[in-house]
Amino acid sequence: MTDDATETDETSDDTDGTVLALRALGIGDLLTAVPALRALRKSFPHKRIVLAAPEHLRPLADLVEAVDLLHPTAGVGGLDWHGAAPDLAVNLHGEGPRSAFDLLGTDPDELITHRHPALPGVAGPRWRPELHEIDRWCRLLEQRGLSADPTDLLLAPPPRPTPHAGTVVVHPGAREAANRWPADRFAHVARELQDDGQEITITGSHGEIALARSVATAAGIAPWRVMAGRTDLEELAAIVASARLVVCGDTGVAHLATAFGTPSVVLFGPMPPTLWGPPPWRRRHRALWAGRRGDPHGDKPDPGLLELEWEDVLERARDTLSIAERRLR
């Protein structure tokens, strides 16, 4: 994939038109759209596939191997398109209508999107909130007659090496407070796994440095094993791809583990794993959920998430490691 999608780039090669897909969200959002993006690549082998997504996701877009160009787009309302009108625009962003309006602004020959009352002249399937996010986008394309395989979601590891290969990754942070399992519980799990002889790496964003350090201190983990705020997305992906196990909440790192086939234990709440969790056929991933929903935008950890005790998470982590080790023998 080349760098910026400019007006010159979009019209200067020998491809037979452009397919523009909008998915201007986060890590997990992009990874759940991988089967749909690959379906577009297979359906339109001679067209240029342009992904409108945030610039920081470029390393992952490169690994998808279905995208020709990344058009940097910060979010809804940020689609600054100056190229020729796309032959096809695909709304993988959401229910709309704002995302659909963004794509209509590019004057595409055809738009694939969910229908919405604010767009009475635009056809499409109804939004089904009960669908898993991977299935949602595959079904959207299938409504147009495009074949999509929801199991086609694995990525090759990043080419970038990491000195933290073969560790257990503990990722205590999450964008929403409702998804954050308490730091002291992550610390208990990390300490016990370290006592088992596992090497621990604690990851996180720049804004999660204090959280990651607090987990390391409580668990007796060396400060140099705290990588929060010290990795870009490519290095984080390399760490996860080479890890023995990932323990985290319902966040982007969980989707990285699924994409790279890294064994994982993922703690869910307030949303169930049937919507955003690892697909059930990916048996090396364990999704823990108390069985009740809550407010995904709450300002404190979801009550259902708090029902998950650290002893149970530790037991599942040990079991998952044991199964992975047996497969390597």
mmCIF file of C-alpha atoms in Angstrom:
data_model
loop_
_atom_site.group_PDB
_atom_site.id
_atom_site.type_symbol
_atom_site.label_atom_id
_atom_site.label_comp_id
_atom_site.label_asym_id
_atom_site.label_seq_id
_atom_site.Cartn_x
_atom_site.Cartn_y
_atom_site.Cartn_z
ATOM 1 C CA MET A 1 0.000 0.000 0.000
ATOM 2 C CA THR A 2 1.370 3.388 -0.955
ATOM 3 C CA ASP A 3 1.244 6.492 1.175
ATOM 4 C CA ASP A 4 -1.419 9.181 0.923
ATOM 5 C CA ALA A 5 -4.454 8.872 -1.299
ATOM 6 C CA THR A 6 -4.185 12.090 -3.280
ATOM 7 C CA GLU A 7 -6.169 13.224 -6.294
ATOM 8 C CA THR A 8 -3.165 12.462 -8.513
ATOM 9 C CA ASP A 9 -2.662 9.027 -7.025
ATOM 10 C CA GLU A 10 -6.309 8.116 -7.444
ATOM 11 C CA THR A 11 -6.443 8.830 -11.173
ATOM 12 C CA SER A 12 -2.931 8.156 -12.515
ATOM 13 C CA ASP A 13 -2.630 4.361 -12.675
ATOM 14 C CA ASP A 14 -4.140 1.660 -14.839
ATOM 15 C CA THR A 15 -6.796 0.471 -12.400
ATOM 16 C CA ASP A 16 -10.382 0.381 -13.586
ATOM 17 C CA GLY A 17 -11.938 2.826 -11.154
ATOM 18 C CA THR A 18 -12.089 3.132 -7.358
ATOM 19 C CA VAL A 19 -13.891 1.477 -4.466
ATOM 20 C CA LEU A 20 -13.956 3.734 -1.395
ATOM 21 C CA ALA A 21 -14.620 2.103 1.997
ATOM 22 C CA LEU A 22 -15.203 4.233 5.095
ATOM 23 C CA ARG A 23 -14.127 2.812 8.471
ATOM 24 C CA ALA A 24 -12.765 5.844 10.347
ATOM 25 C CA LEU A 25 -12.732 4.314 13.818
ATOM 26 C CA GLY A 26 -10.279 2.382 16.044
ATOM 27 C CA ILE A 27 -8.101 -0.724 16.014
ATOM 28 C CA GLY A 28 -10.836 -3.237 16.781
ATOM 29 C CA ASP A 29 -13.192 -1.580 14.317
ATOM 30 C CA LEU A 30 -10.706 -1.978 11.479
ATOM 31 C CA LEU A 31 -9.893 -5.583 12.367
ATOM 32 C CA THR A 32 -13.549 -6.637 12.458
ATOM 33 C CA ALA A 33 -13.911 -5.186 8.949
ATOM 34 C CA VAL A 34 -11.005 -7.217 7.494
ATOM 35 C CA PRO A 35 -13.236 -9.954 5.961
ATOM 36 C CA ALA A 36 -15.374 -7.284 4.286
ATOM 37 C CA LEU A 37 -12.333 -5.444 2.920
ATOM 38 C CA ARG A 38 -10.927 -8.690 1.544
ATOM 39 C CA ALA A 39 -14.291 -9.432 -0.030
ATOM 40 C CA LEU A 40 -14.143 -6.079 -1.825
ATOM 41 C CA ARG A 41 -10.647 -6.896 -3.058
ATOM 42 C CA LYS A 42 -11.773 -10.254 -4.448
ATOM 43 C CA SER A 43 -14.945 -8.840 -5.969
ATOM 44 C CA PHE A 44 -13.166 -5.940 -7.680
ATOM 45 C CA PRO A 45 -9.677 -7.186 -8.537
ATOM 46 C CA HIS A 46 -9.045 -4.440 -11.109
ATOM 47 C CA LYS A 47 -10.296 -1.503 -9.072
ATOM 48 C CA ARG A 48 -8.325 0.505 -6.570
ATOM 49 C CA ILE A 49 -9.482 -0.163 -3.003
ATOM 50 C CA VAL A 50 -9.201 2.993 -0.889
ATOM 51 C CA LEU A 51 -9.775 2.826 2.852
ATOM 52 C CA ALA A 52 -10.828 6.022 4.612
ATOM 53 C CA ALA A 53 -9.483 5.541 8.152
ATOM 54 C CA PRO A 54 -7.296 7.305 10.730
ATOM 55 C CA GLU A 55 -3.642 7.696 9.767
ATOM 56 C CA HIS A 56 -2.355 5.860 12.853
ATOM 57 C CA LEU A 57 -4.013 2.663 11.571
ATOM 58 C CA ARG A 58 -1.778 2.553 8.486
ATOM 59 C CA PRO A 59 0.433 -0.304 9.826
ATOM 60 C CA LEU A 60 -2.646 -2.516 10.220
ATOM 61 C CA ALA A 61 -4.101 -1.488 6.873
ATOM 62 C CA ASP A 62 -0.824 -2.635 5.287
ATOM 63 C CA LEU A 63 -1.208 -6.080 6.887
ATOM 64 C CA VAL A 64 -4.750 -6.561 5.588
ATOM 65 C CA GLU A 65 -3.356 -6.947 2.035
ATOM 66 C CA ALA A 66 -6.641 -5.842 0.514
ATOM 67 C CA VAL A 67 -6.192 -2.071 0.589
ATOM 68 C CA ASP A 68 -4.311 -0.143 -2.077
ATOM 69 C CA LEU A 69 -4.431 3.270 -0.448
ATOM 70 C CA LEU A 70 -5.195 4.719 2.969
ATOM 71 C CA HIS A 71 -7.068 8.015 2.786
ATOM 72 C CA PRO A 72 -6.435 9.605 6.226
ATOM 73 C CA THR A 73 -9.794 10.359 7.816
ATOM 74 C CA ALA A 74 -10.182 11.257 11.478
ATOM 75 C CA GLY A 75 -13.848 10.337 11.807
ATOM 76 C CA VAL A 76 -17.339 11.248 10.671
ATOM 77 C CA GLY A 77 -17.240 14.629 8.941
ATOM 78 C CA GLY A 78 -13.519 14.244 8.179
ATOM 79 C CA LEU A 79 -13.750 12.659 4.734
ATOM 80 C CA ASP A 80 -11.929 15.275 2.660
ATOM 81 C CA TRP A 81 -12.158 13.733 -0.798
ATOM 82 C CA HIS A 82 -10.818 15.564 -3.853
ATOM 83 C CA GLY A 83 -10.328 12.695 -6.283
ATOM 84 C CA ALA A 84 -12.539 11.406 -9.036
ATOM 85 C CA ALA A 85 -15.941 10.114 -7.978
ATOM 86 C CA PRO A 86 -15.679 6.486 -6.785
ATOM 87 C CA ASP A 87 -17.405 3.771 -8.759
ATOM 88 C CA LEU A 88 -18.546 2.327 -5.448
ATOM 89 C CA ALA A 89 -18.625 3.732 -1.913
ATOM 90 C CA VAL A 90 -19.101 1.330 0.993
ATOM 91 C CA ASN A 91 -20.218 2.490 4.425
ATOM 92 C CA LEU A 92 -18.443 0.204 6.898
ATOM 93 C CA HIS A 93 -18.484 2.950 9.507
ATOM 94 C CA GLY A 94 -21.868 2.610 11.147
ATOM 95 C CA GLU A 95 -25.612 2.862 10.948
ATOM 96 C CA GLY A 96 -25.529 6.417 9.639
ATOM 97 C CA PRO A 97 -26.774 8.768 8.485
ATOM 98 C CA ARG A 98 -23.724 11.008 8.969
ATOM 99 C CA SER A 99 -21.284 8.452 7.604
ATOM 100 C CA ALA A 100 -23.547 7.823 4.616
ATOM 101 C CA PHE A 101 -23.752 11.569 3.960
ATOM 102 C CA ASP A 102 -19.938 11.710 3.977
ATOM 103 C CA LEU A 103 -19.777 9.069 1.260
ATOM 104 C CA LEU A 104 -22.602 10.618 -0.759
ATOM 105 C CA GLY A 105 -20.485 13.770 -0.788
ATOM 106 C CA THR A 106 -17.931 11.957 -2.971
ATOM 107 C CA ASP A 107 -20.642 11.514 -5.650
ATOM 108 C CA PRO A 108 -20.207 7.746 -6.045
ATOM 109 C CA ASP A 109 -21.855 5.817 -8.853
ATOM 110 C CA GLU A 110 -23.192 3.431 -6.218
ATOM 111 C CA LEU A 111 -23.408 3.425 -2.411
ATOM 112 C CA ILE A 112 -23.634 0.348 -0.202
ATOM 113 C CA THR A 113 -24.951 1.250 3.239
ATOM 114 C CA HIS A 114 -27.641 0.348 5.745
ATOM 115 C CA ARG A 115 -30.917 2.084 5.187
ATOM 116 C CA HIS A 116 -31.859 4.982 7.448
ATOM 117 C CA PRO A 117 -34.980 7.185 7.756
ATOM 118 C CA ALA A 118 -32.854 10.267 7.101
ATOM 119 C CA LEU A 119 -31.924 8.819 3.700
ATOM 120 C CA PRO A 120 -35.297 7.866 2.174
ATOM 121 C CA GLY A 121 -33.859 7.607 -1.331
ATOM 122 C CA VAL A 122 -31.014 5.243 -0.389
ATOM 123 C CA ALA A 123 -31.759 1.529 -0.291
ATOM 124 C CA GLY A 124 -30.041 -0.953 1.985
ATOM 125 C CA PRO A 125 -30.641 -3.621 4.621
ATOM 126 C CA ARG A 126 -31.946 -2.669 8.037
ATOM 127 C CA TRP A 127 -29.477 -2.273 10.878
ATOM 128 C CA ARG A 128 -29.478 -5.383 13.069
ATOM 129 C CA PRO A 129 -28.004 -4.613 16.511
ATOM 130 C CA GLU A 130 -27.833 -8.303 17.467
ATOM 131 C CA LEU A 131 -25.223 -9.168 14.811
ATOM 132 C CA HIS A 132 -21.558 -9.736 15.582
ATOM 133 C CA GLU A 133 -19.558 -6.869 14.111
ATOM 134 C CA ILE A 134 -17.702 -9.163 11.691
ATOM 135 C CA ASP A 135 -20.939 -10.686 10.397
ATOM 136 C CA ARG A 136 -22.578 -7.278 10.069
ATOM 137 C CA TRP A 137 -20.251 -6.043 7.333
ATOM 138 C CA CYS A 138 -20.092 -9.372 5.520
ATOM 139 C CA ARG A 139 -23.894 -9.467 5.371
ATOM 140 C CA LEU A 140 -24.016 -5.880 4.141
ATOM 141 C CA LEU A 141 -21.898 -6.865 1.147
ATOM 142 C CA GLU A 142 -23.840 -10.068 0.587
ATOM 143 C CA GLN A 143 -27.020 -7.976 0.259
ATOM 144 C CA ARG A 144 -25.327 -6.458 -2.802
ATOM 145 C CA GLY A 145 -24.443 -9.914 -4.127
ATOM 146 C CA LEU A 146 -20.790 -9.795 -3.065
ATOM 147 C CA SER A 147 -19.442 -12.967 -1.459
ATOM 148 C CA ALA A 148 -17.784 -12.410 1.936
ATOM 149 C CA ASP A 149 -16.149 -14.952 4.245
ATOM 150 C CA PRO A 150 -16.367 -13.947 7.945
ATOM 151 C CA THR A 151 -13.579 -16.408 8.789
ATOM 152 C CA ASP A 152 -11.098 -14.569 6.545
ATOM 153 C CA LEU A 153 -9.778 -12.353 9.311
ATOM 154 C CA LEU A 154 -6.259 -13.534 10.180
ATOM 155 C CA LEU A 155 -3.243 -11.289 9.599
ATOM 156 C CA ALA A 156 0.380 -12.189 9.034
ATOM 157 C CA PRO A 157 2.656 -10.946 11.858
ATOM 158 C CA PRO A 158 4.265 -7.537 11.328
ATOM 159 C CA PRO A 159 7.758 -7.738 9.814
ATOM 160 C CA ARG A 160 9.119 -5.577 12.619
ATOM 161 C CA PRO A 161 10.935 -7.647 15.288
ATOM 162 C CA THR A 162 10.384 -7.079 19.003
ATOM 163 C CA PRO A 163 12.582 -7.840 22.019
ATOM 164 C CA HIS A 164 9.418 -8.734 23.940
ATOM 165 C CA ALA A 165 8.573 -11.886 21.986
ATOM 166 C CA GLY A 166 7.205 -14.876 23.893
ATOM 167 C CA THR A 167 5.806 -12.954 26.846
ATOM 168 C CA VAL A 168 2.390 -12.819 28.473
ATOM 169 C CA VAL A 169 0.856 -9.474 27.549
ATOM 170 C CA VAL A 170 -1.283 -7.837 30.222
ATOM 171 C CA HIS A 171 -3.227 -4.851 28.910
ATOM 172 C CA PRO A 172 -5.200 -3.228 31.758
ATOM 173 C CA GLY A 173 -6.558 -0.208 29.904
ATOM 174 C CA ALA A 174 -9.604 0.460 27.740
ATOM 175 C CA ARG A 175 -10.997 3.554 26.080
ATOM 176 C CA GLU A 176 -14.271 3.448 28.018
ATOM 177 C CA ALA A 177 -14.296 3.373 31.817
ATOM 178 C CA ALA A 178 -17.089 0.794 31.713
ATOM 179 C CA ASN A 179 -14.669 -1.692 30.077
ATOM 180 C CA ARG A 180 -11.842 -1.285 32.612
ATOM 181 C CA TRP A 181 -11.438 -4.193 34.980
ATOM 182 C CA PRO A 182 -9.812 -2.964 38.237
ATOM 183 C CA ALA A 183 -6.034 -2.502 38.179
ATOM 184 C CA ASP A 184 -5.513 -4.470 41.384
ATOM 185 C CA ARG A 185 -7.139 -7.535 39.811
ATOM 186 C CA PHE A 186 -4.888 -7.305 36.766
ATOM 187 C CA ALA A 187 -1.968 -7.037 39.199
ATOM 188 C CA HIS A 188 -2.995 -10.223 41.023
ATOM 189 C CA VAL A 189 -3.157 -12.140 37.740
ATOM 190 C CA ALA A 190 0.146 -10.717 36.513
ATOM 191 C CA ARG A 191 1.930 -11.524 39.781
ATOM 192 C CA GLU A 192 0.713 -15.114 39.844
ATOM 193 C CA LEU A 193 1.653 -15.705 36.216
ATOM 194 C CA GLN A 194 5.087 -14.235 36.846
ATOM 195 C CA ASP A 195 5.480 -16.548 39.849
ATOM 196 C CA ASP A 196 4.614 -19.402 37.462
ATOM 197 C CA GLY A 197 7.707 -18.462 35.467
ATOM 198 C CA GLN A 198 6.022 -16.411 32.759
ATOM 199 C CA GLU A 199 7.636 -13.212 31.481
ATOM 200 C CA ILE A 200 5.132 -10.359 31.619
ATOM 201 C CA THR A 201 4.812 -7.339 29.343
ATOM 202 C CA ILE A 202 2.358 -4.609 30.338
ATOM 203 C CA THR A 203 1.055 -2.545 27.432
ATOM 204 C CA GLY A 204 -1.060 0.552 27.102
ATOM 205 C CA SER A 205 -1.417 3.908 25.420
ATOM 206 C CA HIS A 206 0.399 7.078 26.419
ATOM 207 C CA GLY A 207 -2.610 8.036 28.518
ATOM 208 C CA GLU A 208 -2.433 4.703 30.361
ATOM 209 C CA ILE A 209 1.178 4.958 31.558
ATOM 210 C CA ALA A 210 0.195 5.591 35.181
ATOM 211 C CA LEU A 211 -2.283 2.714 35.112
ATOM 212 C CA ALA A 212 0.273 0.310 33.640
ATOM 213 C CA ARG A 213 2.922 1.345 36.143
ATOM 214 C CA SER A 214 0.520 0.872 39.037
ATOM 215 C CA VAL A 215 -0.199 -2.691 37.879
ATOM 216 C CA ALA A 216 3.524 -3.402 37.534
ATOM 217 C CA THR A 217 4.315 -2.014 40.990
ATOM 218 C CA ALA A 218 1.547 -3.980 42.676
ATOM 219 C CA ALA A 219 2.570 -7.159 40.829
ATOM 220 C CA GLY A 220 6.296 -6.803 41.471
ATOM 221 C CA ILE A 221 7.070 -6.553 37.768
ATOM 222 C CA ALA A 222 10.232 -4.777 36.623
ATOM 223 C CA PRO A 223 9.612 -1.238 35.291
ATOM 224 C CA TRP A 224 11.348 -2.010 32.002
ATOM 225 C CA ARG A 225 8.601 -4.503 31.233
ATOM 226 C CA VAL A 226 6.049 -1.675 31.140
ATOM 227 C CA MET A 227 5.663 -0.718 27.485
ATOM 228 C CA ALA A 228 2.705 1.632 27.917
ATOM 229 C CA GLY A 229 3.351 4.852 26.021
ATOM 230 C CA ARG A 230 6.559 3.459 24.546
ATOM 231 C CA THR A 231 5.242 1.670 21.449
ATOM 232 C CA ASP A 232 3.685 2.755 18.205
ATOM 233 C CA LEU A 233 0.944 0.605 16.708
ATOM 234 C CA GLU A 234 3.362 -1.465 14.620
ATOM 235 C CA GLU A 235 5.464 -2.420 17.643
ATOM 236 C CA LEU A 236 2.386 -3.106 19.767
ATOM 237 C CA ALA A 237 1.116 -5.396 17.019
ATOM 238 C CA ALA A 238 4.492 -7.174 16.904
ATOM 239 C CA ILE A 239 4.424 -7.727 20.668
ATOM 240 C CA VAL A 240 0.902 -9.155 20.562
ATOM 241 C CA ALA A 241 1.610 -11.305 17.496
ATOM 242 C CA SER A 242 4.598 -12.926 19.218
ATOM 243 C CA ALA A 243 3.036 -13.265 22.692
ATOM 244 C CA ARG A 244 2.291 -16.547 24.436
ATOM 245 C CA LEU A 245 -0.940 -15.108 25.851
ATOM 246 C CA VAL A 246 -2.860 -11.829 26.022
ATOM 247 C CA VAL A 247 -4.983 -10.903 29.048
ATOM 248 C CA CYS A 248 -7.114 -7.817 28.515
ATOM 249 C CA GLY A 249 -10.552 -6.280 28.475
ATOM 250 C CA ASP A 250 -12.841 -5.662 25.525
ATOM 251 C CA THR A 251 -10.510 -3.349 23.626
ATOM 252 C CA GLY A 252 -8.361 -3.116 20.502
ATOM 253 C CA VAL A 253 -5.612 -5.382 21.837
ATOM 254 C CA ALA A 254 -8.137 -8.217 22.110
ATOM 255 C CA HIS A 255 -8.841 -7.881 18.395
ATOM 256 C CA LEU A 256 -5.108 -7.866 17.653
ATOM 257 C CA ALA A 257 -4.810 -11.191 19.484
ATOM 258 C CA THR A 258 -7.653 -12.635 17.420
ATOM 259 C CA ALA A 259 -6.167 -11.326 14.168
ATOM 260 C CA PHE A 260 -2.745 -12.864 14.873
ATOM 261 C CA GLY A 261 -4.045 -16.093 16.393
ATOM 262 C CA THR A 262 -2.430 -15.309 19.744
ATOM 263 C CA PRO A 263 -4.123 -17.141 22.664
ATOM 264 C CA SER A 264 -6.116 -14.697 24.762
ATOM 265 C CA VAL A 265 -8.340 -14.289 27.785
ATOM 266 C CA VAL A 266 -10.693 -11.362 27.228
ATOM 267 C CA LEU A 267 -12.898 -9.861 29.942
ATOM 268 C CA PHE A 268 -16.270 -8.615 28.706
ATOM 269 C CA GLY A 269 -18.688 -6.152 30.200
ATOM 270 C CA PRO A 270 -20.900 -4.288 29.676
ATOM 271 C CA MET A 271 -21.291 -5.634 26.108
ATOM 272 C CA PRO A 272 -21.453 -9.389 25.446
ATOM 273 C CA PRO A 273 -18.809 -11.239 23.430
ATOM 274 C CA THR A 274 -21.477 -12.254 20.919
ATOM 275 C CA LEU A 275 -21.212 -8.719 19.500
ATOM 276 C CA TRP A 276 -17.489 -7.939 19.646
ATOM 277 C CA GLY A 277 -15.743 -11.014 21.003
ATOM 278 C CA PRO A 278 -13.452 -13.505 19.299
ATOM 279 C CA PRO A 279 -15.476 -15.738 16.969
ATOM 280 C CA PRO A 280 -16.488 -18.965 18.735
ATOM 281 C CA TRP A 281 -14.658 -21.080 16.160
ATOM 282 C CA ARG A 282 -11.367 -19.433 17.248
ATOM 283 C CA ARG A 283 -10.876 -21.851 20.138
ATOM 284 C CA ARG A 284 -7.586 -20.448 21.398
ATOM 285 C CA HIS A 285 -9.417 -17.370 22.717
ATOM 286 C CA ARG A 286 -11.441 -17.339 25.956
ATOM 287 C CA ALA A 287 -14.156 -14.740 26.445
ATOM 288 C CA LEU A 288 -15.326 -14.214 30.041
ATOM 289 C CA TRP A 289 -18.660 -12.507 30.650
ATOM 290 C CA ALA A 290 -20.953 -12.405 33.665
ATOM 291 C CA GLY A 291 -24.020 -12.695 31.444
ATOM 292 C CA ARG A 292 -25.633 -9.292 31.848
ATOM 293 C CA ARG A 293 -25.391 -6.081 29.872
ATOM 294 C CA GLY A 294 -24.773 -2.575 31.124
ATOM 295 C CA ASP A 295 -24.097 0.975 29.973
ATOM 296 C CA PRO A 296 -21.162 0.913 27.511
ATOM 297 C CA HIS A 297 -20.489 4.585 28.198
ATOM 298 C CA GLY A 298 -20.632 4.425 31.990
ATOM 299 C CA ASP A 299 -18.097 6.436 33.983
ATOM 300 C CA LYS A 300 -16.997 3.475 36.124
ATOM 301 C CA PRO A 301 -16.395 -0.255 35.605
ATOM 302 C CA ASP A 302 -19.535 -2.107 34.616
ATOM 303 C CA PRO A 303 -21.114 -4.081 37.507
ATOM 304 C CA GLY A 304 -21.152 -7.217 35.377
ATOM 305 C CA LEU A 305 -17.456 -6.811 34.616
ATOM 306 C CA LEU A 306 -16.785 -6.536 38.353
ATOM 307 C CA GLU A 307 -18.377 -9.942 38.863
ATOM 308 C CA LEU A 308 -15.325 -11.469 37.162
ATOM 309 C CA GLU A 309 -12.940 -12.404 39.991
ATOM 310 C CA TRP A 310 -9.190 -12.457 39.468
ATOM 311 C CA GLU A 311 -8.939 -16.073 40.619
ATOM 312 C CA ASP A 312 -11.234 -17.165 37.784
ATOM 313 C CA VAL A 313 -9.305 -15.113 35.238
ATOM 314 C CA LEU A 314 -6.028 -16.593 36.468
ATOM 315 C CA GLU A 315 -7.384 -20.120 36.187
ATOM 316 C CA ARG A 316 -8.535 -19.492 32.621
ATOM 317 C CA ALA A 317 -5.175 -17.918 31.750
ATOM 318 C CA ARG A 318 -3.276 -20.938 33.064
ATOM 319 C CA ASP A 319 -5.556 -23.330 31.206
ATOM 320 C CA THR A 320 -5.124 -21.385 27.965
ATOM 321 C CA LEU A 321 -1.332 -21.391 28.344
ATOM 322 C CA SER A 322 -1.331 -25.100 29.056
ATOM 323 C CA ILE A 323 -3.405 -25.860 25.953
ATOM 324 C CA ALA A 324 -1.138 -23.675 23.800
ATOM 325 C CA GLU A 325 1.957 -25.423 25.128
ATOM 326 C CA ARG A 326 0.501 -28.861 24.334
ATOM 327 C CA ARG A 327 -0.183 -27.770 20.751
ATOM 328 C CA LEU A 328 3.488 -26.847 20.335
ATOM 329 C CA ARG A 329 4.749 -30.258 21.425
#
